[in-house]
Each structure stands twice: as C-alpha cells, then as structure tokens.
Amino acid sequence: MKRIRLDFEPDEFGPEKVICVSDPSNGMQGFLVIDNTARGIGKGGIRMAPNLDLREIIRLARTMTWKNALADLPFGGAKGGILWDPASSDRERILRSYARSLRSLIPNSYVCGLDMGLSENDAAVIVDELCDRKAATGKPAFLGGINYDQLGLTGFGVVRAILVALEERKIPVVNASISIQGFGAVGRAVARFAAEQRMKVVAVSDICGAIADPEGLNVDALIEEWQKQGTIAGFAAAKPIPLGAEMTISCDVFSPCAKEDTVDLEVAQKIQARIVVEGANMAVTPQAQERLAQRDILYIPDVIANVGGVIGAYIEYVDGSAQTAFERIRKTVDNNVRKILEEAKHQGISIREAGMAMARERVIEAMKAKGIWKRRPIGE
Ligand code: NAD
C-alpha cells in the first residue's frame, strides 16, 4: 500500500487529526492536533509562540490523552498551536482568525483551553468569535469561567497527592515539613493548602531567591509579601539560602513547582526529603527519577499529582461550581495515587510506569468499547 510520507509516525492511539491552518491575508499560521477521542472530544490548551514545532504539538496532544484519561475525564487529548508572538499588539486578530478557521471542529470535536502565551481574555475572544460559550475553558468569571489559578486547583491536587504519600510513608501530616520550589500559581497554592493541613513550610523559592525557616514559615505573610513585592526572596522573617538549596534542604516532602528539569541526577543524589511530589510538568528528569527510586525516595509524578487544572477545565465545561471542582480533584487524586502505589508495588514497576499503564488501559478500554482498538501499530 502506498503511504504518505509524514514527519511523524502515527501509532495505534493517534493522532487522529493533524490540521494546519493559515490565512495569507493576515499571516495567521497554526496547528490543531487531535490525538485520540476514544474517551471524548479533544481537549488541551492552545499555545502561542513565534516558533512552534508541529512534532512538539503532536507530543503535547498525546500527553493530554494520558492526562485526561488519568484525570478520569470524558475528554480525549488534543493541543493547538499558533505561530505568533504573544506580546504583539495584533494577537487578538490572529487568535480570532485561528478560531474562525477551525469553526467546523470547535467545540464539537475540540474544546480550546489555555496554554503558554494565552490568558483568560483569549478564552473570552474565542468564545466571542465563535459565539459559543462551550468553545473554550479558562474563561473569565462573567462568562462562566472558573479561575483555576486563583482558586489554586492544581496546587490543591498536589497537596492531596502529598497527603496520600505521607500516609504511605507513615509520616504524620501535622508538622510534616515541606519545601516548595517556585512561588507561582501552583507553588503558592501548595504552600497555602499544606499550611491548611498544618504542615510546616520550611523553605520556598522563586526565580529571585530562596528562603528557609526550620520552624515553619508564615504562609499568609509570605503571600502578602509576594503580593506587595512580586517576589518572596526578600521576606524579612526568614533566612535567605542559595537558590537551589531549597531542593536539597532537610525536610519530609519536596515539591518542585517552578519549571521542567530542575531536579537532575545531581540534585536527586542530594535530596534529603523522603517524598518528592511534582507540581510542575517534567520537573524531575528521567535519570533523576531512577536515582530517587534507588534511594527509596517516594516520587509522585506530574501526570498523577498536577491534574487539578484539567479537572477544573472539565468542571467549567459542564458549568459546575468551584466546590464541585475541589471535590472531584480530591476524589480523583486520592484514588489514583492509592491505586498507582499499589500497582507499582504489586508489579514491581515505577510509579510513573504504573500511572502510564493506568492511562493506557483506560484509553484502550474506551477504544475497545468503540470497536476501534487494533493492537498493532498502523502501517505494520
Ligand atoms: P508561574 O509562572 O505562575 O510560576 C512559576 C514560579 O516558578 C515563579 O514563582 C517563578 O519565579 C519560579 N521559578 C522559575 N524558575 C525558577 C527556578 N529556577 N528556581 C526557583 N523558582 C523558579 O507558573 P505556574 O502556573 O505556577 O506553573 C508552574 C509549573 O507547573 C509549570 O511547569 C506549569 O507548566 C506547570 N503546571 C501548571 C498548572 C497550573 O494550573 N497553573 C497546571 C499543571 C502544570
């Protein structure tokens, strides 16, 4: 059989659709990748950047297939990309053009979300352009949006994962110490919900610096400092420590909530925490994950711990309340972490492998139910 030569290889899961759109009249160029819709319509954010690689969008769409399945949502995986500088003044015109060009797919086959370069105002623009409130999530409150970052939904889920991990390691929650890297939407919420559980936040950092107090930092005062100064680095009621030292400080739990690849092999070798729970995506490199396992440090990966945002997006999509979102995150993360810990022990595999196996199983089950599951990769 003659096959089209592509720059990527579809496999037994997808992608189902790879769409390139452009409008020569205004210079808009973009992609939409719908990876797998066995569990529901495609869902994933749109990224806006001057340089985007289609293969990267394809990879991110696949990640969304697993993430939505792990979050147990009736959504498939998808990702959008617009090749444009998000800081430019005519971004709205380009975004409108992108949404218009995908009108036949949004929202029946794809629901837009926010990714790098897009904010809630952009979700409102998409909804306005397509005259459909279901076209996007991440909308402002007046359009029925749930502000995930303000509510701290992702951080809430990360703390739920931490609580199950503490139980697993038989560490009492009250006074358990935690160090948090990054004091953005995720890191702040982790600090807030950990303090609510009466854990001790012993160190935090942001891009400007790191601070520590073994007796526990006052999280409310820390958030106030951040609101006033835009950084916690100069917080007077704590001792400054070198940036990066928050990762290896003595504590029960370390939660990297800043960006990808901060925990490499060298850091993993020095970590003193007994539990590492990933708030940021891909903060712990694969080699570091291996080293943590060898050192018997319990590591809960991003795809299991930071699903709060995607669950929030689903709740917004079905017009649910913030309260429903918290409740669903609590149930999902608690169940997933428990099941995955058990599965990892039972099968002698890593926690990430157990998570991936659970996601694949859920997607395969949905594909079987639709009669579309073929074990062998396409083209073989
Ligand atoms: P953010 O931009 O609000 O905050 C990032 C924080 O990390 C800032 O405080 C920044 O100063 C700090 N930082 C950056 N580099 C650092 C470094 N080298 N050392 C210490 N601190 C550093 O971002 P966010 O929304 O909190 O997201 C953080 C991470 O979590 C990202 O990887 C994001 O993709 C991921 N994530 C976010 C959500 C969400 O709901 N916001 C959901 C899933 C995953």
CSV table of C-alpha atoms and ligand atoms in Angstrom, one decimal:
chain,number,residue,atom,x,y,z
A,1,MET,CA,0.0,0.0,0.0
A,2,LYS,CA,1.3,3.5,-0.9
A,3,ARG,CA,1.8,5.6,2.2
A,4,ILE,CA,2.0,9.3,2.6
A,5,ARG,CA,5.4,10.4,4.0
A,6,LEU,CA,5.0,12.3,7.2
A,7,ASP,CA,7.4,13.9,9.6
A,8,PHE,CA,5.9,11.8,12.4
A,9,GLU,CA,4.6,8.3,12.8
A,10,PRO,CA,1.0,7.8,13.9
A,11,ASP,CA,0.7,4.8,16.2
A,12,GLU,CA,-2.2,2.7,17.5
A,13,PHE,CA,-3.5,5.7,19.6
A,14,GLY,CA,-3.2,8.6,17.1
A,15,PRO,CA,-3.0,11.3,16.2
A,16,GLU,CA,-6.4,11.2,14.6
A,17,LYS,CA,-6.2,14.6,13.1
A,18,VAL,CA,-3.3,16.9,12.4
A,19,ILE,CA,-4.6,20.1,10.9
A,20,CYS,CA,-2.5,23.1,9.6
A,21,VAL,CA,-4.4,26.3,9.2
A,22,SER,CA,-3.3,29.6,7.7
A,23,ASP,CA,-4.7,32.8,6.4
A,24,PRO,CA,-2.4,34.7,4.0
A,25,SER,CA,-4.5,37.9,4.4
A,26,ASN,CA,-3.2,38.4,7.9
A,27,GLY,CA,-0.3,36.0,8.3
A,28,MET,CA,-2.0,33.6,10.7
A,29,GLN,CA,-0.5,30.1,10.8
A,30,GLY,CA,-1.3,27.4,13.2
A,31,PHE,CA,-1.9,23.7,14.0
A,32,LEU,CA,-4.5,21.7,15.7
A,33,VAL,CA,-3.7,18.1,16.7
A,34,ILE,CA,-6.5,15.9,17.9
A,35,ASP,CA,-4.7,12.9,19.2
A,36,ASN,CA,-7.3,10.4,20.5
A,37,THR,CA,-11.0,10.8,21.1
A,38,ALA,CA,-12.0,7.4,22.3
A,39,ARG,CA,-12.9,8.8,25.8
A,40,GLY,CA,-14.4,12.0,24.5
A,41,ILE,CA,-13.9,15.1,22.4
A,42,GLY,CA,-10.3,16.5,22.1
A,43,LYS,CA,-9.3,18.8,25.0
A,44,GLY,CA,-6.0,20.6,25.5
A,45,GLY,CA,-4.6,24.2,25.5
A,46,ILE,CA,-3.6,26.4,22.7
A,47,ARG,CA,0.0,27.6,22.8
A,48,MET,CA,1.0,30.8,21.1
A,49,ALA,CA,4.7,31.4,20.3
A,50,PRO,CA,6.7,32.7,17.3
A,51,ASN,CA,8.4,29.3,17.0
A,52,LEU,CA,6.5,26.2,17.3
A,53,ASP,CA,7.4,22.7,16.2
A,54,LEU,CA,4.5,20.6,14.9
A,55,ARG,CA,6.1,17.5,16.4
A,56,GLU,CA,6.1,19.1,19.8
A,57,ILE,CA,2.4,19.9,19.5
A,58,ILE,CA,1.8,16.3,18.5
A,59,ARG,CA,3.7,15.1,21.6
A,60,LEU,CA,1.8,17.5,23.8
A,61,ALA,CA,-1.5,16.3,22.4
A,62,ARG,CA,-0.5,12.8,23.3
A,63,THR,CA,0.4,13.9,26.8
A,64,MET,CA,-3.1,15.3,27.1
A,65,THR,CA,-4.6,12.0,26.0
A,66,TRP,CA,-2.9,10.4,29.0
A,67,LYS,CA,-3.5,13.3,31.4
A,68,ASN,CA,-7.3,13.5,30.6
A,69,ALA,CA,-7.5,9.7,31.0
A,70,LEU,CA,-5.7,9.7,34.3
A,71,ALA,CA,-7.9,12.6,35.5
A,72,ASP,CA,-10.7,10.2,34.5
A,73,LEU,CA,-12.4,12.8,32.4
A,74,PRO,CA,-14.6,12.1,29.4
A,75,PHE,CA,-12.2,14.0,27.2
A,76,GLY,CA,-9.7,12.9,24.6
A,77,GLY,CA,-6.3,14.5,24.1
A,78,ALA,CA,-5.6,17.5,21.8
A,79,LYS,CA,-3.3,20.5,21.5
A,80,GLY,CA,-3.4,23.7,19.5
A,81,GLY,CA,-0.6,25.9,18.3
A,82,ILE,CA,-0.4,29.4,16.8
A,83,LEU,CA,2.8,30.7,15.4
A,84,TRP,CA,2.7,34.3,16.6
A,85,ASP,CA,4.4,36.5,19.2
A,86,PRO,CA,2.0,36.6,22.1
A,87,ALA,CA,3.4,40.0,23.1
A,88,SER,CA,2.4,41.6,19.7
A,89,SER,CA,-0.4,44.1,19.6
A,90,ASP,CA,-2.4,42.3,16.9
A,91,ARG,CA,-2.6,38.9,18.7
A,92,GLU,CA,-6.4,39.2,19.0
A,93,ARG,CA,-6.8,39.4,15.3
A,94,ILE,CA,-4.7,36.3,14.8
A,95,LEU,CA,-6.4,34.4,17.5
A,96,ARG,CA,-9.8,35.3,16.0
A,97,SER,CA,-8.6,34.1,12.6
A,98,TYR,CA,-7.3,30.8,14.1
A,99,ALA,CA,-10.6,30.2,15.8
A,100,ARG,CA,-12.6,31.0,12.7
A,101,SER,CA,-10.5,28.7,10.6
A,102,LEU,CA,-11.3,25.8,13.0
A,103,ARG,CA,-15.0,26.7,13.3
A,104,SER,CA,-16.1,23.3,11.9
A,105,LEU,CA,-14.3,21.5,14.8
A,106,ILE,CA,-14.8,23.8,17.8
A,107,PRO,CA,-16.5,22.8,20.1
A,108,ASN,CA,-17.9,19.6,18.6
A,109,SER,CA,-14.5,17.9,18.2
A,110,TYR,CA,-12.2,20.2,20.1
A,111,VAL,CA,-12.6,22.4,23.1
A,112,CYS,CA,-10.0,25.2,23.4
A,113,GLY,CA,-8.0,25.7,26.6
A,114,LEU,CA,-5.2,28.0,27.7
A,115,ASP,CA,-1.5,27.1,27.3
A,116,MET,CA,1.7,29.2,27.1
A,117,GLY,CA,1.1,32.7,25.7
A,118,LEU,CA,-2.7,32.7,26.3
A,119,SER,CA,-4.8,34.1,29.1
A,120,GLU,CA,-8.4,34.2,30.2
A,121,ASN,CA,-9.1,37.2,28.0
A,122,ASP,CA,-8.1,35.0,25.0
A,123,ALA,CA,-10.6,32.3,26.0
A,124,ALA,CA,-13.2,35.1,26.0
A,125,VAL,CA,-12.1,36.2,22.5
A,126,ILE,CA,-12.5,32.6,21.2
A,127,VAL,CA,-16.0,32.4,22.7
A,128,ASP,CA,-16.9,35.8,21.2
A,129,GLU,CA,-15.6,34.9,17.8
A,130,LEU,CA,-17.4,31.6,17.6
A,131,CYS,CA,-20.5,32.8,19.6
A,132,ASP,CA,-20.3,29.7,21.7
A,133,ARG,CA,-19.6,29.5,25.4
A,134,LYS,CA,-18.6,25.9,25.1
A,135,ALA,CA,-15.8,26.8,22.6
A,136,ALA,CA,-13.2,27.4,25.4
A,137,THR,CA,-12.4,26.8,29.0
A,138,GLY,CA,-10.3,29.1,31.2
A,139,LYS,CA,-12.8,31.9,30.6
A,140,PRO,CA,-13.3,34.9,32.9
A,141,ALA,CA,-15.9,34.5,35.6
A,142,PHE,CA,-18.5,36.7,33.8
A,143,LEU,CA,-18.6,34.1,31.0
A,144,GLY,CA,-18.9,31.2,33.5
A,145,GLY,CA,-15.2,30.5,33.9
A,146,ILE,CA,-13.6,29.0,37.0
A,147,ASN,CA,-10.3,30.8,37.8
A,148,TYR,CA,-8.2,27.7,38.5
A,149,ASP,CA,-5.0,29.6,39.4
A,150,GLN,CA,-6.8,32.0,41.8
A,151,LEU,CA,-8.5,29.0,43.5
A,152,GLY,CA,-5.3,27.1,43.4
A,153,LEU,CA,-6.9,23.9,41.9
A,154,THR,CA,-3.6,22.4,40.7
A,155,GLY,CA,-1.8,23.1,44.0
A,156,PHE,CA,-4.8,21.6,45.8
A,157,GLY,CA,-4.4,18.3,43.9
A,158,VAL,CA,-0.6,18.3,44.5
A,159,VAL,CA,-1.3,18.6,48.3
A,160,ARG,CA,-3.8,15.7,48.0
A,161,ALA,CA,-1.1,13.6,46.4
A,162,ILE,CA,1.3,14.7,49.2
A,163,LEU,CA,-1.2,13.6,51.9
A,164,VAL,CA,-1.5,10.1,50.4
A,165,ALA,CA,2.3,9.8,50.1
A,166,LEU,CA,2.7,10.8,53.7
A,167,GLU,CA,0.2,8.1,54.7
A,168,GLU,CA,2.1,5.6,52.6
A,169,ARG,CA,5.4,6.5,54.3
A,170,LYS,CA,3.6,6.6,57.7
A,171,ILE,CA,4.6,10.2,58.4
A,172,PRO,CA,2.1,12.2,60.4
A,173,VAL,CA,0.7,15.1,58.4
A,174,VAL,CA,0.7,17.6,61.3
A,175,ASN,CA,4.1,19.2,61.4
A,176,ALA,CA,5.4,17.2,58.4
A,177,SER,CA,7.9,19.6,56.8
A,178,ILE,CA,7.7,20.7,53.1
A,179,SER,CA,10.0,22.7,50.8
A,180,ILE,CA,8.5,24.2,47.7
A,181,GLN,CA,10.4,25.3,44.6
A,182,GLY,CA,8.6,28.1,42.8
A,183,PHE,CA,6.0,30.5,44.2
A,184,GLY,CA,3.7,30.9,41.2
A,185,ALA,CA,0.1,29.8,40.8
A,186,VAL,CA,1.0,26.2,41.7
A,187,GLY,CA,3.7,26.8,44.4
A,188,ARG,CA,1.6,29.4,46.3
A,189,ALA,CA,-1.4,27.1,46.4
A,190,VAL,CA,0.7,24.1,47.5
A,191,ALA,CA,2.0,26.4,50.4
A,192,ARG,CA,-1.5,27.5,51.3
A,193,PHE,CA,-3.1,24.0,51.3
A,194,ALA,CA,-0.1,22.4,53.0
A,195,ALA,CA,-0.4,25.1,55.8
A,196,GLU,CA,-4.1,24.4,56.0
A,197,GLN,CA,-3.2,20.8,56.8
A,198,ARG,CA,-0.9,22.1,59.5
A,199,MET,CA,2.2,21.0,57.6
A,200,LYS,CA,5.3,23.1,58.2
A,201,VAL,CA,6.5,25.0,55.1
A,202,VAL,CA,10.3,25.1,55.8
A,203,ALA,CA,11.6,26.6,52.5
A,204,VAL,CA,10.3,28.3,49.4
A,205,SER,CA,11.9,29.8,46.3
A,206,ASP,CA,11.2,31.8,43.3
A,207,ILE,CA,13.4,32.9,40.4
A,208,CYS,CA,14.8,35.8,42.5
A,209,GLY,CA,15.9,33.7,45.5
A,210,ALA,CA,15.2,31.1,48.2
A,211,ILE,CA,14.4,31.4,51.9
A,212,ALA,CA,14.1,29.0,54.8
A,213,ASP,CA,12.9,28.6,58.4
A,214,PRO,CA,13.1,25.2,60.0
A,215,GLU,CA,10.4,26.3,62.4
A,216,GLY,CA,8.0,26.9,59.5
A,217,LEU,CA,7.3,30.0,57.5
A,218,ASN,CA,4.1,32.0,58.0
A,219,VAL,CA,2.4,31.3,54.6
A,220,ASP,CA,-0.2,34.1,54.9
A,221,ALA,CA,2.6,36.6,55.5
A,222,LEU,CA,4.6,35.1,52.6
A,223,ILE,CA,1.7,35.5,50.2
A,224,GLU,CA,1.3,39.1,51.3
A,225,GLU,CA,5.0,39.7,50.7
A,226,TRP,CA,4.6,38.2,47.2
A,227,GLN,CA,1.5,40.4,46.5
A,228,LYS,CA,3.5,43.5,47.6
A,229,GLN,CA,6.9,42.8,46.1
A,230,GLY,CA,6.2,40.3,43.4
A,231,THR,CA,8.8,38.0,45.0
A,232,ILE,CA,9.4,36.3,48.3
A,233,ALA,CA,13.2,36.5,48.1
A,234,GLY,CA,13.4,39.5,50.5
A,235,PHE,CA,11.0,38.1,53.1
A,236,ALA,CA,12.4,39.5,56.3
A,237,ALA,CA,11.1,36.9,58.7
A,238,ALA,CA,13.2,34.1,57.1
A,239,LYS,CA,16.8,33.2,56.4
A,240,PRO,CA,18.0,33.6,52.8
A,241,ILE,CA,19.5,30.4,51.4
A,242,PRO,CA,21.2,29.9,48.0
A,243,LEU,CA,18.8,29.5,45.1
A,244,GLY,CA,18.6,25.7,44.5
A,245,ALA,CA,19.3,24.8,48.1
A,246,GLU,CA,15.5,24.5,48.7
A,247,MET,CA,15.7,21.3,46.7
A,248,THR,CA,18.1,19.6,49.0
A,249,ILE,CA,17.2,21.0,52.4
A,250,SER,CA,16.3,18.6,55.1
A,251,CYS,CA,12.5,18.0,55.1
A,252,ASP,CA,9.9,15.3,54.7
A,253,VAL,CA,8.5,16.5,51.4
A,254,PHE,CA,9.9,18.4,48.4
A,255,SER,CA,7.6,19.8,45.8
A,256,PRO,CA,9.1,21.2,42.6
A,257,CYS,CA,6.5,23.7,41.3
A,258,ALA,CA,8.7,26.0,39.1
A,259,LYS,CA,9.5,24.5,35.7
A,260,GLU,CA,10.8,21.5,33.9
A,261,ASP,CA,14.1,19.7,34.5
A,262,THR,CA,15.1,21.4,37.8
A,263,VAL,CA,15.7,18.1,39.5
A,264,ASP,CA,18.5,16.4,37.6
A,265,LEU,CA,20.7,13.5,38.6
A,266,GLU,CA,23.0,15.6,40.8
A,267,VAL,CA,20.1,17.1,42.7
A,268,ALA,CA,18.4,13.7,43.0
A,269,GLN,CA,21.6,12.4,44.6
A,270,LYS,CA,21.4,15.2,47.3
A,271,ILE,CA,17.7,15.4,48.1
A,272,GLN,CA,17.1,14.8,51.7
A,273,ALA,CA,13.3,14.7,51.6
A,274,ARG,CA,11.6,11.3,51.8
A,275,ILE,CA,8.9,12.2,49.3
A,276,VAL,CA,9.0,14.2,46.1
A,277,VAL,CA,5.7,15.3,44.5
A,278,GLU,CA,5.9,17.1,41.2
A,279,GLY,CA,3.8,20.2,40.8
A,280,ALA,CA,5.5,21.5,37.7
A,281,ASN,CA,5.4,19.5,34.5
A,282,MET,CA,8.5,17.3,34.0
A,283,ALA,CA,10.5,18.9,36.8
A,284,VAL,CA,12.3,15.6,37.6
A,285,THR,CA,14.4,14.2,34.7
A,286,PRO,CA,14.2,10.5,33.9
A,287,GLN,CA,17.7,9.8,35.3
A,288,ALA,CA,16.8,11.7,38.5
A,289,GLN,CA,13.6,9.6,38.8
A,290,GLU,CA,15.7,6.5,38.7
A,291,ARG,CA,18.1,7.8,41.3
A,292,LEU,CA,15.1,8.7,43.6
A,293,ALA,CA,13.8,5.2,43.2
A,294,GLN,CA,17.2,3.7,44.0
A,295,ARG,CA,17.4,5.9,47.1
A,296,ASP,CA,13.9,4.8,48.2
A,297,ILE,CA,12.5,8.3,47.9
A,298,LEU,CA,8.8,8.2,47.1
A,299,TYR,CA,8.3,10.1,43.9
A,300,ILE,CA,4.8,11.1,42.6
A,301,PRO,CA,4.9,12.4,39.0
A,302,ASP,CA,3.2,15.4,37.4
A,303,VAL,CA,0.6,13.4,35.5
A,304,ILE,CA,-0.7,12.0,38.7
A,305,ALA,CA,-0.3,15.0,41.0
A,306,ASN,CA,-1.0,18.1,38.9
A,307,VAL,CA,-4.3,17.1,37.2
A,308,GLY,CA,-6.2,19.8,39.2
A,309,GLY,CA,-6.2,22.2,36.3
A,310,VAL,CA,-7.6,19.8,33.7
A,311,ILE,CA,-10.3,18.7,36.1
A,312,GLY,CA,-11.1,22.4,36.7
A,313,ALA,CA,-11.4,22.9,33.0
A,314,TYR,CA,-13.9,20.0,32.7
A,315,ILE,CA,-16.0,21.3,35.6
A,316,GLU,CA,-16.1,24.7,33.9
A,317,TYR,CA,-17.1,23.0,30.6
A,318,VAL,CA,-20.1,21.3,32.3
A,319,ASP,CA,-21.0,24.5,34.1
A,320,GLY,CA,-20.1,23.1,37.6
A,321,SER,CA,-19.1,25.1,40.6
A,322,ALA,CA,-15.6,25.6,42.2
A,323,GLN,CA,-16.8,23.4,45.1
A,324,THR,CA,-17.5,20.5,42.7
A,325,ALA,CA,-14.1,21.0,41.2
A,326,PHE,CA,-12.3,20.7,44.6
A,327,GLU,CA,-14.4,17.6,45.4
A,328,ARG,CA,-13.7,15.9,42.1
A,329,ILE,CA,-9.9,16.7,42.4
A,330,ARG,CA,-9.8,15.3,45.9
A,331,LYS,CA,-11.5,12.0,44.9
A,332,THR,CA,-9.6,11.6,41.7
A,333,VAL,CA,-6.1,12.3,43.0
A,334,ASP,CA,-6.6,10.3,46.2
A,335,ASN,CA,-7.9,7.3,44.3
A,336,ASN,CA,-5.2,7.5,41.6
A,337,VAL,CA,-2.3,7.8,44.0
A,338,ARG,CA,-3.5,4.9,46.1
A,339,LYS,CA,-4.2,2.7,43.1
A,340,ILE,CA,-0.9,3.5,41.4
A,341,LEU,CA,1.2,3.0,44.6
A,342,GLU,CA,-0.5,-0.4,44.9
A,343,GLU,CA,0.0,-1.3,41.3
A,344,ALA,CA,3.7,-0.2,41.3
A,345,LYS,CA,4.4,-2.4,44.4
A,346,HIS,CA,2.4,-5.4,43.0
A,347,GLN,CA,4.1,-5.3,39.6
A,348,GLY,CA,7.5,-4.2,40.7
A,349,ILE,CA,7.4,-1.2,38.4
A,350,SER,CA,8.0,2.6,38.9
A,351,ILE,CA,5.1,4.9,39.9
A,352,ARG,CA,5.3,6.7,36.6
A,353,GLU,CA,5.1,3.4,34.7
A,354,ALA,CA,2.1,2.4,36.8
A,355,GLY,CA,0.5,5.7,36.0
A,356,MET,CA,1.1,5.3,32.3
A,357,ALA,CA,-0.2,1.8,32.4
A,358,MET,CA,-3.4,3.0,34.0
A,359,ALA,CA,-3.8,5.8,31.4
A,360,ARG,CA,-3.2,3.4,28.5
A,361,GLU,CA,-5.6,0.9,30.0
A,362,ARG,CA,-8.4,3.5,30.3
A,363,VAL,CA,-7.9,4.6,26.7
A,364,ILE,CA,-7.7,1.1,25.3
A,365,GLU,CA,-10.8,0.1,27.2
A,366,ALA,CA,-12.7,3.1,25.5
A,367,MET,CA,-11.2,2.1,22.1
A,368,LYS,CA,-12.4,-1.5,22.6
A,369,ALA,CA,-15.8,-0.3,23.6
A,370,LYS,CA,-16.0,1.6,20.3
A,371,GLY,CA,-14.6,-1.3,18.3
A,372,ILE,CA,-11.5,0.7,17.1
A,373,TRP,CA,-8.7,-1.0,19.1
A,374,LYS,CA,-6.0,-2.5,16.9
A,375,ARG,CA,-3.1,-3.8,18.8
A,376,ARG,CA,-0.5,-3.4,16.0
A,377,PRO,CA,0.8,0.0,15.1
A,378,ILE,CA,-0.7,1.5,11.9
A,379,GLY,CA,1.2,0.5,8.8
A,380,GLU,CA,2.8,-2.7,10.1
B,1,NAD,P1,4.0,30.6,37.3
B,1,NAD,O1,4.7,31.3,36.1
B,1,NAD,O2,2.8,31.2,37.9
B,1,NAD,O3,5.1,30.4,38.5
B,1,NAD,C1,6.4,29.8,38.3
B,1,NAD,C2,7.2,30.1,39.5
B,1,NAD,O4,8.5,29.4,39.5
B,1,NAD,C3,7.5,31.6,39.8
B,1,NAD,O5,7.5,31.9,41.1
B,1,NAD,C4,9.0,31.7,39.3
B,1,NAD,O6,9.7,32.8,39.9
B,1,NAD,C5,9.5,30.4,39.8
B,1,NAD,N1,10.7,29.9,39.2
B,1,NAD,C6,11.1,29.8,37.8
B,1,NAD,N2,12.3,29.3,37.7
B,1,NAD,C7,12.7,29.1,38.9
B,1,NAD,C8,13.9,28.5,39.4
B,1,NAD,N3,14.9,28.1,38.7
B,1,NAD,N4,14.1,28.3,40.8
B,1,NAD,C9,13.0,28.7,41.6
B,1,NAD,N5,11.9,29.2,41.2
B,1,NAD,C10,11.7,29.4,39.9
B,1,NAD,O7,3.7,29.1,36.8
B,1,NAD,P2,2.7,28.1,37.4
B,1,NAD,O8,1.3,28.3,36.8
B,1,NAD,O9,2.8,28.1,38.9
B,1,NAD,O10,3.2,26.7,36.9
B,1,NAD,C11,4.4,26.2,37.3
B,1,NAD,C12,4.7,24.9,36.6
B,1,NAD,O11,3.6,24.0,36.7
B,1,NAD,C13,4.8,25.0,35.1
B,1,NAD,O12,5.7,23.9,34.7
B,1,NAD,C14,3.5,24.7,34.5
B,1,NAD,O13,3.5,24.2,33.2
B,1,NAD,C15,3.0,23.6,35.5
B,1,NAD,N6,1.6,23.4,35.6
B,1,NAD,C16,0.8,24.5,36.0
B,1,NAD,C17,-0.6,24.3,36.1
B,1,NAD,C18,-1.5,25.4,36.5
B,1,NAD,O14,-2.6,25.1,36.8
B,1,NAD,N7,-1.0,26.7,36.6
B,1,NAD,C19,-1.1,23.0,35.9
B,1,NAD,C20,-0.3,22.0,35.5
B,1,NAD,C21,1.1,22.2,35.4
